[in-house]
Short mmCIF file of N, CA and C in Angstrom, two decimals:
data_model
loop_
_atom_site.label_atom_id
_atom_site.label_comp_id
_atom_site.label_asym_id
_atom_site.label_seq_id
_atom_site.Cartn_x
_atom_site.Cartn_y
_atom_site.Cartn_z
N MET A 1 18.74 50.90 -53.67
CA MET A 1 17.45 51.36 -54.15
C MET A 1 16.78 50.23 -54.93
N HIS A 2 15.48 50.07 -54.74
CA HIS A 2 14.71 49.04 -55.42
C HIS A 2 14.26 49.56 -56.79
N ILE A 3 14.53 48.78 -57.82
CA ILE A 3 14.07 49.11 -59.17
C ILE A 3 12.97 48.11 -59.51
N ASP A 4 11.82 48.61 -59.95
CA ASP A 4 10.67 47.74 -60.22
C ASP A 4 10.98 46.77 -61.36
N PRO A 5 10.28 45.62 -61.40
CA PRO A 5 10.58 44.56 -62.37
C PRO A 5 10.47 44.98 -63.84
N ILE A 6 9.50 45.81 -64.19
CA ILE A 6 9.37 46.21 -65.59
C ILE A 6 10.53 47.11 -66.01
N THR A 7 10.93 48.01 -65.11
CA THR A 7 12.10 48.84 -65.40
C THR A 7 13.35 47.97 -65.52
N GLN A 8 13.49 46.98 -64.65
CA GLN A 8 14.63 46.07 -64.72
C GLN A 8 14.67 45.35 -66.07
N GLU A 9 13.52 44.89 -66.53
CA GLU A 9 13.46 44.21 -67.84
C GLU A 9 13.90 45.15 -68.96
N ALA A 10 13.39 46.39 -68.93
CA ALA A 10 13.76 47.37 -69.95
C ALA A 10 15.25 47.66 -69.91
N LEU A 11 15.80 47.80 -68.71
CA LEU A 11 17.22 48.10 -68.57
C LEU A 11 18.10 46.94 -69.03
N ARG A 12 17.70 45.71 -68.73
CA ARG A 12 18.46 44.54 -69.21
C ARG A 12 18.50 44.52 -70.74
N SER A 13 17.37 44.80 -71.35
CA SER A 13 17.32 44.83 -72.82
C SER A 13 18.21 45.94 -73.37
N PHE A 14 18.18 47.10 -72.72
CA PHE A 14 18.99 48.23 -73.18
C PHE A 14 20.48 47.93 -72.98
N GLN A 15 20.82 47.30 -71.87
CA GLN A 15 22.22 46.92 -71.64
C GLN A 15 22.72 45.99 -72.74
N ALA A 16 21.89 45.06 -73.17
CA ALA A 16 22.29 44.13 -74.24
C ALA A 16 22.56 44.90 -75.53
N ILE A 17 21.73 45.88 -75.83
CA ILE A 17 21.93 46.72 -77.01
C ILE A 17 23.26 47.47 -76.90
N LEU A 18 23.53 48.04 -75.73
CA LEU A 18 24.76 48.80 -75.53
C LEU A 18 25.99 47.91 -75.64
N HIS A 19 25.94 46.73 -75.03
CA HIS A 19 27.09 45.82 -75.11
C HIS A 19 27.34 45.37 -76.55
N ALA A 20 26.27 45.14 -77.31
CA ALA A 20 26.44 44.75 -78.71
C ALA A 20 27.04 45.88 -79.53
N LYS A 21 26.65 47.10 -79.25
CA LYS A 21 27.13 48.24 -80.04
C LYS A 21 28.54 48.68 -79.63
N TYR A 22 28.79 48.77 -78.32
CA TYR A 22 30.03 49.38 -77.84
C TYR A 22 31.07 48.38 -77.30
N GLY A 23 30.65 47.20 -76.91
CA GLY A 23 31.58 46.22 -76.35
C GLY A 23 32.37 46.80 -75.19
N ALA A 24 33.69 46.65 -75.25
CA ALA A 24 34.57 47.10 -74.17
C ALA A 24 34.65 48.62 -74.05
N HIS A 25 34.13 49.35 -75.03
CA HIS A 25 34.15 50.82 -74.97
C HIS A 25 33.08 51.37 -74.03
N LEU A 26 32.14 50.52 -73.62
CA LEU A 26 31.13 50.91 -72.63
C LEU A 26 31.79 50.83 -71.26
N ARG A 27 31.95 51.97 -70.61
CA ARG A 27 32.70 52.03 -69.35
C ARG A 27 31.81 52.01 -68.12
N ALA A 28 30.64 52.63 -68.18
CA ALA A 28 29.74 52.66 -67.02
C ALA A 28 28.34 53.00 -67.49
N LEU A 29 27.38 52.56 -66.71
CA LEU A 29 25.97 52.76 -67.02
C LEU A 29 25.24 53.04 -65.72
N TYR A 30 24.47 54.13 -65.67
CA TYR A 30 23.74 54.51 -64.46
C TYR A 30 22.29 54.82 -64.79
N LEU A 31 21.40 54.33 -63.96
CA LEU A 31 20.01 54.78 -63.96
C LEU A 31 19.95 55.95 -62.99
N PHE A 32 19.32 57.05 -63.41
CA PHE A 32 19.17 58.19 -62.50
C PHE A 32 17.80 58.81 -62.72
N GLY A 33 17.47 59.80 -61.93
CA GLY A 33 16.16 60.44 -62.04
C GLY A 33 15.11 59.71 -61.23
N SER A 34 13.86 59.91 -61.60
CA SER A 34 12.75 59.41 -60.79
C SER A 34 12.72 57.90 -60.67
N ARG A 35 13.10 57.17 -61.70
CA ARG A 35 13.08 55.70 -61.61
C ARG A 35 14.19 55.19 -60.69
N ALA A 36 15.29 55.90 -60.59
CA ALA A 36 16.35 55.52 -59.64
C ALA A 36 15.94 55.87 -58.21
N ARG A 37 15.25 57.00 -58.05
CA ARG A 37 14.81 57.40 -56.71
C ARG A 37 13.61 56.60 -56.23
N GLY A 38 12.85 56.02 -57.17
CA GLY A 38 11.66 55.27 -56.81
C GLY A 38 10.42 56.12 -56.69
N ASP A 39 10.46 57.37 -57.17
CA ASP A 39 9.28 58.24 -57.09
C ASP A 39 8.69 58.53 -58.48
N HIS A 40 8.88 57.59 -59.40
CA HIS A 40 8.40 57.76 -60.77
C HIS A 40 6.90 57.50 -60.87
N ARG A 41 6.33 58.05 -61.93
CA ARG A 41 4.94 57.75 -62.30
C ARG A 41 4.98 56.66 -63.37
N PRO A 42 3.84 56.05 -63.66
CA PRO A 42 3.84 55.00 -64.69
C PRO A 42 4.35 55.48 -66.05
N ASP A 43 4.16 56.76 -66.37
CA ASP A 43 4.59 57.27 -67.68
C ASP A 43 5.97 57.92 -67.65
N SER A 44 6.68 57.83 -66.53
CA SER A 44 8.02 58.42 -66.44
C SER A 44 9.00 57.66 -67.32
N ASP A 45 9.94 58.40 -67.91
CA ASP A 45 10.98 57.74 -68.69
C ASP A 45 12.04 57.19 -67.74
N ALA A 46 12.96 56.44 -68.30
CA ALA A 46 14.09 55.90 -67.54
C ALA A 46 15.34 56.61 -68.04
N ASP A 47 15.85 57.52 -67.23
CA ASP A 47 17.07 58.25 -67.59
C ASP A 47 18.27 57.35 -67.36
N VAL A 48 19.05 57.14 -68.41
CA VAL A 48 20.21 56.25 -68.34
C VAL A 48 21.43 57.01 -68.83
N ALA A 49 22.43 57.13 -67.96
CA ALA A 49 23.70 57.75 -68.34
C ALA A 49 24.62 56.67 -68.88
N VAL A 50 25.11 56.89 -70.09
CA VAL A 50 25.98 55.94 -70.78
C VAL A 50 27.37 56.58 -70.87
N PHE A 51 28.35 55.98 -70.21
CA PHE A 51 29.71 56.51 -70.22
C PHE A 51 30.58 55.62 -71.10
N LEU A 52 31.20 56.25 -72.11
CA LEU A 52 32.02 55.54 -73.09
C LEU A 52 33.46 56.02 -73.01
N ASP A 53 34.37 55.21 -73.56
CA ASP A 53 35.79 55.62 -73.63
C ASP A 53 35.94 56.98 -74.28
N GLU A 54 35.31 57.13 -75.44
CA GLU A 54 35.44 58.35 -76.23
C GLU A 54 34.15 58.59 -76.99
N VAL A 55 33.75 59.85 -77.06
CA VAL A 55 32.52 60.21 -77.79
C VAL A 55 32.84 61.40 -78.68
N THR A 56 32.68 61.23 -79.99
CA THR A 56 32.93 62.35 -80.90
C THR A 56 31.65 63.12 -81.21
N ASP A 57 30.50 62.44 -81.15
CA ASP A 57 29.22 63.07 -81.45
C ASP A 57 28.17 62.61 -80.43
N PRO A 58 28.15 63.22 -79.24
CA PRO A 58 27.23 62.76 -78.19
C PRO A 58 25.76 62.86 -78.58
N ILE A 59 25.39 63.89 -79.30
CA ILE A 59 23.98 64.05 -79.71
C ILE A 59 23.61 62.97 -80.72
N GLY A 60 24.49 62.72 -81.69
CA GLY A 60 24.25 61.66 -82.66
C GLY A 60 24.13 60.30 -81.99
N GLU A 61 25.01 60.03 -81.03
CA GLU A 61 24.94 58.76 -80.28
C GLU A 61 23.63 58.67 -79.50
N GLN A 62 23.24 59.78 -78.89
CA GLN A 62 21.99 59.80 -78.12
C GLN A 62 20.80 59.46 -79.01
N PHE A 63 20.71 60.09 -80.18
CA PHE A 63 19.59 59.81 -81.09
C PHE A 63 19.62 58.36 -81.58
N ASP A 64 20.81 57.84 -81.85
CA ASP A 64 20.91 56.44 -82.28
C ASP A 64 20.40 55.51 -81.18
N LEU A 65 20.76 55.78 -79.94
CA LEU A 65 20.33 54.92 -78.83
C LEU A 65 18.83 55.06 -78.57
N ILE A 66 18.28 56.25 -78.78
CA ILE A 66 16.83 56.42 -78.66
C ILE A 66 16.13 55.53 -79.69
N ASP A 67 16.62 55.56 -80.93
CA ASP A 67 16.05 54.70 -81.98
C ASP A 67 16.16 53.22 -81.61
N ARG A 68 17.32 52.82 -81.12
CA ARG A 68 17.54 51.42 -80.77
C ARG A 68 16.66 50.99 -79.59
N GLY A 69 16.27 51.93 -78.75
CA GLY A 69 15.43 51.61 -77.59
C GLY A 69 13.95 51.60 -77.87
N TYR A 70 13.56 51.91 -79.10
CA TYR A 70 12.13 52.01 -79.42
C TYR A 70 11.39 50.69 -79.21
N ASP A 71 11.99 49.58 -79.60
CA ASP A 71 11.34 48.28 -79.39
C ASP A 71 11.13 47.99 -77.90
N ILE A 72 12.05 48.47 -77.07
CA ILE A 72 11.90 48.30 -75.62
C ILE A 72 10.67 49.05 -75.14
N LEU A 73 10.48 50.27 -75.65
CA LEU A 73 9.29 51.06 -75.31
C LEU A 73 8.02 50.31 -75.71
N LEU A 74 7.99 49.77 -76.91
CA LEU A 74 6.80 49.05 -77.37
C LEU A 74 6.52 47.82 -76.53
N ARG A 75 7.57 47.13 -76.12
CA ARG A 75 7.41 45.88 -75.37
C ARG A 75 7.09 46.11 -73.89
N THR A 76 7.71 47.13 -73.27
CA THR A 76 7.59 47.31 -71.82
C THR A 76 6.81 48.55 -71.40
N GLY A 77 6.67 49.50 -72.32
CA GLY A 77 6.06 50.78 -71.96
C GLY A 77 7.03 51.74 -71.30
N ILE A 78 8.29 51.35 -71.18
CA ILE A 78 9.32 52.19 -70.57
C ILE A 78 10.12 52.87 -71.68
N ASN A 79 10.11 54.20 -71.66
CA ASN A 79 10.89 54.97 -72.62
C ASN A 79 12.29 55.19 -72.04
N ILE A 80 13.29 54.60 -72.66
CA ILE A 80 14.67 54.79 -72.22
C ILE A 80 15.16 56.12 -72.78
N GLN A 81 15.62 57.00 -71.88
CA GLN A 81 16.19 58.28 -72.28
C GLN A 81 17.69 58.23 -72.02
N PRO A 82 18.49 57.96 -73.07
CA PRO A 82 19.93 57.87 -72.86
C PRO A 82 20.60 59.24 -72.84
N TRP A 83 21.63 59.34 -72.03
CA TRP A 83 22.49 60.52 -71.95
C TRP A 83 23.92 60.01 -72.12
N VAL A 84 24.60 60.45 -73.17
CA VAL A 84 25.90 59.89 -73.53
C VAL A 84 27.02 60.84 -73.11
N PHE A 85 28.02 60.26 -72.42
CA PHE A 85 29.16 61.03 -71.92
C PHE A 85 30.43 60.23 -72.14
N GLU A 86 31.56 60.96 -72.11
CA GLU A 86 32.85 60.29 -72.05
C GLU A 86 33.13 59.90 -70.61
N GLN A 87 33.83 58.80 -70.42
CA GLN A 87 34.15 58.27 -69.09
C GLN A 87 34.81 59.33 -68.21
N GLU A 88 35.69 60.14 -68.78
CA GLU A 88 36.41 61.14 -67.98
C GLU A 88 35.46 62.15 -67.33
N ASN A 89 34.23 62.26 -67.84
CA ASN A 89 33.27 63.20 -67.26
C ASN A 89 32.79 62.79 -65.88
N LEU A 90 33.04 61.54 -65.48
CA LEU A 90 32.67 61.10 -64.13
C LEU A 90 33.56 61.71 -63.06
N SER A 91 34.70 62.23 -63.46
CA SER A 91 35.63 62.84 -62.53
C SER A 91 35.13 64.21 -62.10
N ASP A 92 35.30 64.52 -60.81
CA ASP A 92 34.89 65.84 -60.30
C ASP A 92 35.63 66.97 -60.99
N SER A 93 36.85 66.73 -61.42
CA SER A 93 37.69 67.80 -61.95
C SER A 93 37.56 68.00 -63.46
N ALA A 94 36.81 67.15 -64.12
CA ALA A 94 36.71 67.25 -65.58
C ALA A 94 35.64 68.26 -65.98
N PRO A 95 36.04 69.39 -66.59
CA PRO A 95 35.04 70.35 -67.07
C PRO A 95 34.38 69.82 -68.34
N HIS A 96 33.08 69.97 -68.43
CA HIS A 96 32.37 69.50 -69.62
C HIS A 96 31.01 70.17 -69.70
N ARG A 97 30.30 69.89 -70.79
CA ARG A 97 29.07 70.57 -71.13
C ARG A 97 27.93 70.36 -70.15
N ALA A 98 27.93 69.27 -69.42
CA ALA A 98 26.79 68.95 -68.55
C ALA A 98 27.26 68.55 -67.16
N ALA A 99 28.16 69.34 -66.60
CA ALA A 99 28.72 69.01 -65.28
C ALA A 99 27.63 68.90 -64.22
N HIS A 100 26.62 69.76 -64.29
CA HIS A 100 25.54 69.70 -63.29
C HIS A 100 24.77 68.39 -63.38
N LEU A 101 24.57 67.89 -64.58
CA LEU A 101 23.85 66.63 -64.77
C LEU A 101 24.68 65.46 -64.25
N VAL A 102 25.97 65.46 -64.52
CA VAL A 102 26.84 64.38 -64.03
C VAL A 102 26.91 64.41 -62.51
N THR A 103 26.88 65.60 -61.92
CA THR A 103 26.84 65.70 -60.45
C THR A 103 25.59 65.01 -59.92
N GLU A 104 24.46 65.23 -60.57
CA GLU A 104 23.21 64.57 -60.18
C GLU A 104 23.32 63.05 -60.35
N ILE A 105 23.92 62.61 -61.43
CA ILE A 105 24.09 61.18 -61.68
C ILE A 105 24.94 60.55 -60.59
N ARG A 106 26.03 61.19 -60.22
CA ARG A 106 26.90 60.67 -59.15
C ARG A 106 26.16 60.63 -57.82
N ARG A 107 25.31 61.63 -57.58
CA ARG A 107 24.62 61.75 -56.29
C ARG A 107 23.51 60.71 -56.15
N GLU A 108 22.69 60.54 -57.16
CA GLU A 108 21.50 59.70 -57.01
C GLU A 108 21.47 58.49 -57.93
N GLY A 109 22.44 58.37 -58.82
CA GLY A 109 22.40 57.30 -59.81
C GLY A 109 22.63 55.92 -59.22
N VAL A 110 22.04 54.94 -59.88
CA VAL A 110 22.23 53.53 -59.53
C VAL A 110 23.07 52.91 -60.64
N ARG A 111 24.25 52.44 -60.28
CA ARG A 111 25.12 51.84 -61.30
C ARG A 111 24.54 50.50 -61.74
N LEU A 112 24.50 50.30 -63.05
CA LEU A 112 23.93 49.07 -63.60
C LEU A 112 25.03 48.12 -64.05
#
């Protein structure tokens, strides 16, 4: 799937933030939703699934990453919408709070 240059720039910046914060605990990163499918509008956000070794407070992590992505929004106009999961949630057999969302990520997501 082709990702437009501005989205690529925003994602590269976000990846740098994630690597600085999580290091080796960052297990996988996927772009999904309209920007992954290529049917986004100019004001569409960039849904990014962040898979970590372990997550004790996924909502807290999500809000922290939204804050950290604010400068990317100002610079590129792309709002990064992070979704934080534990790595084990990528498995088909792992029951968790957002199994339907992870199914969508596996189906249409672009691994970054």
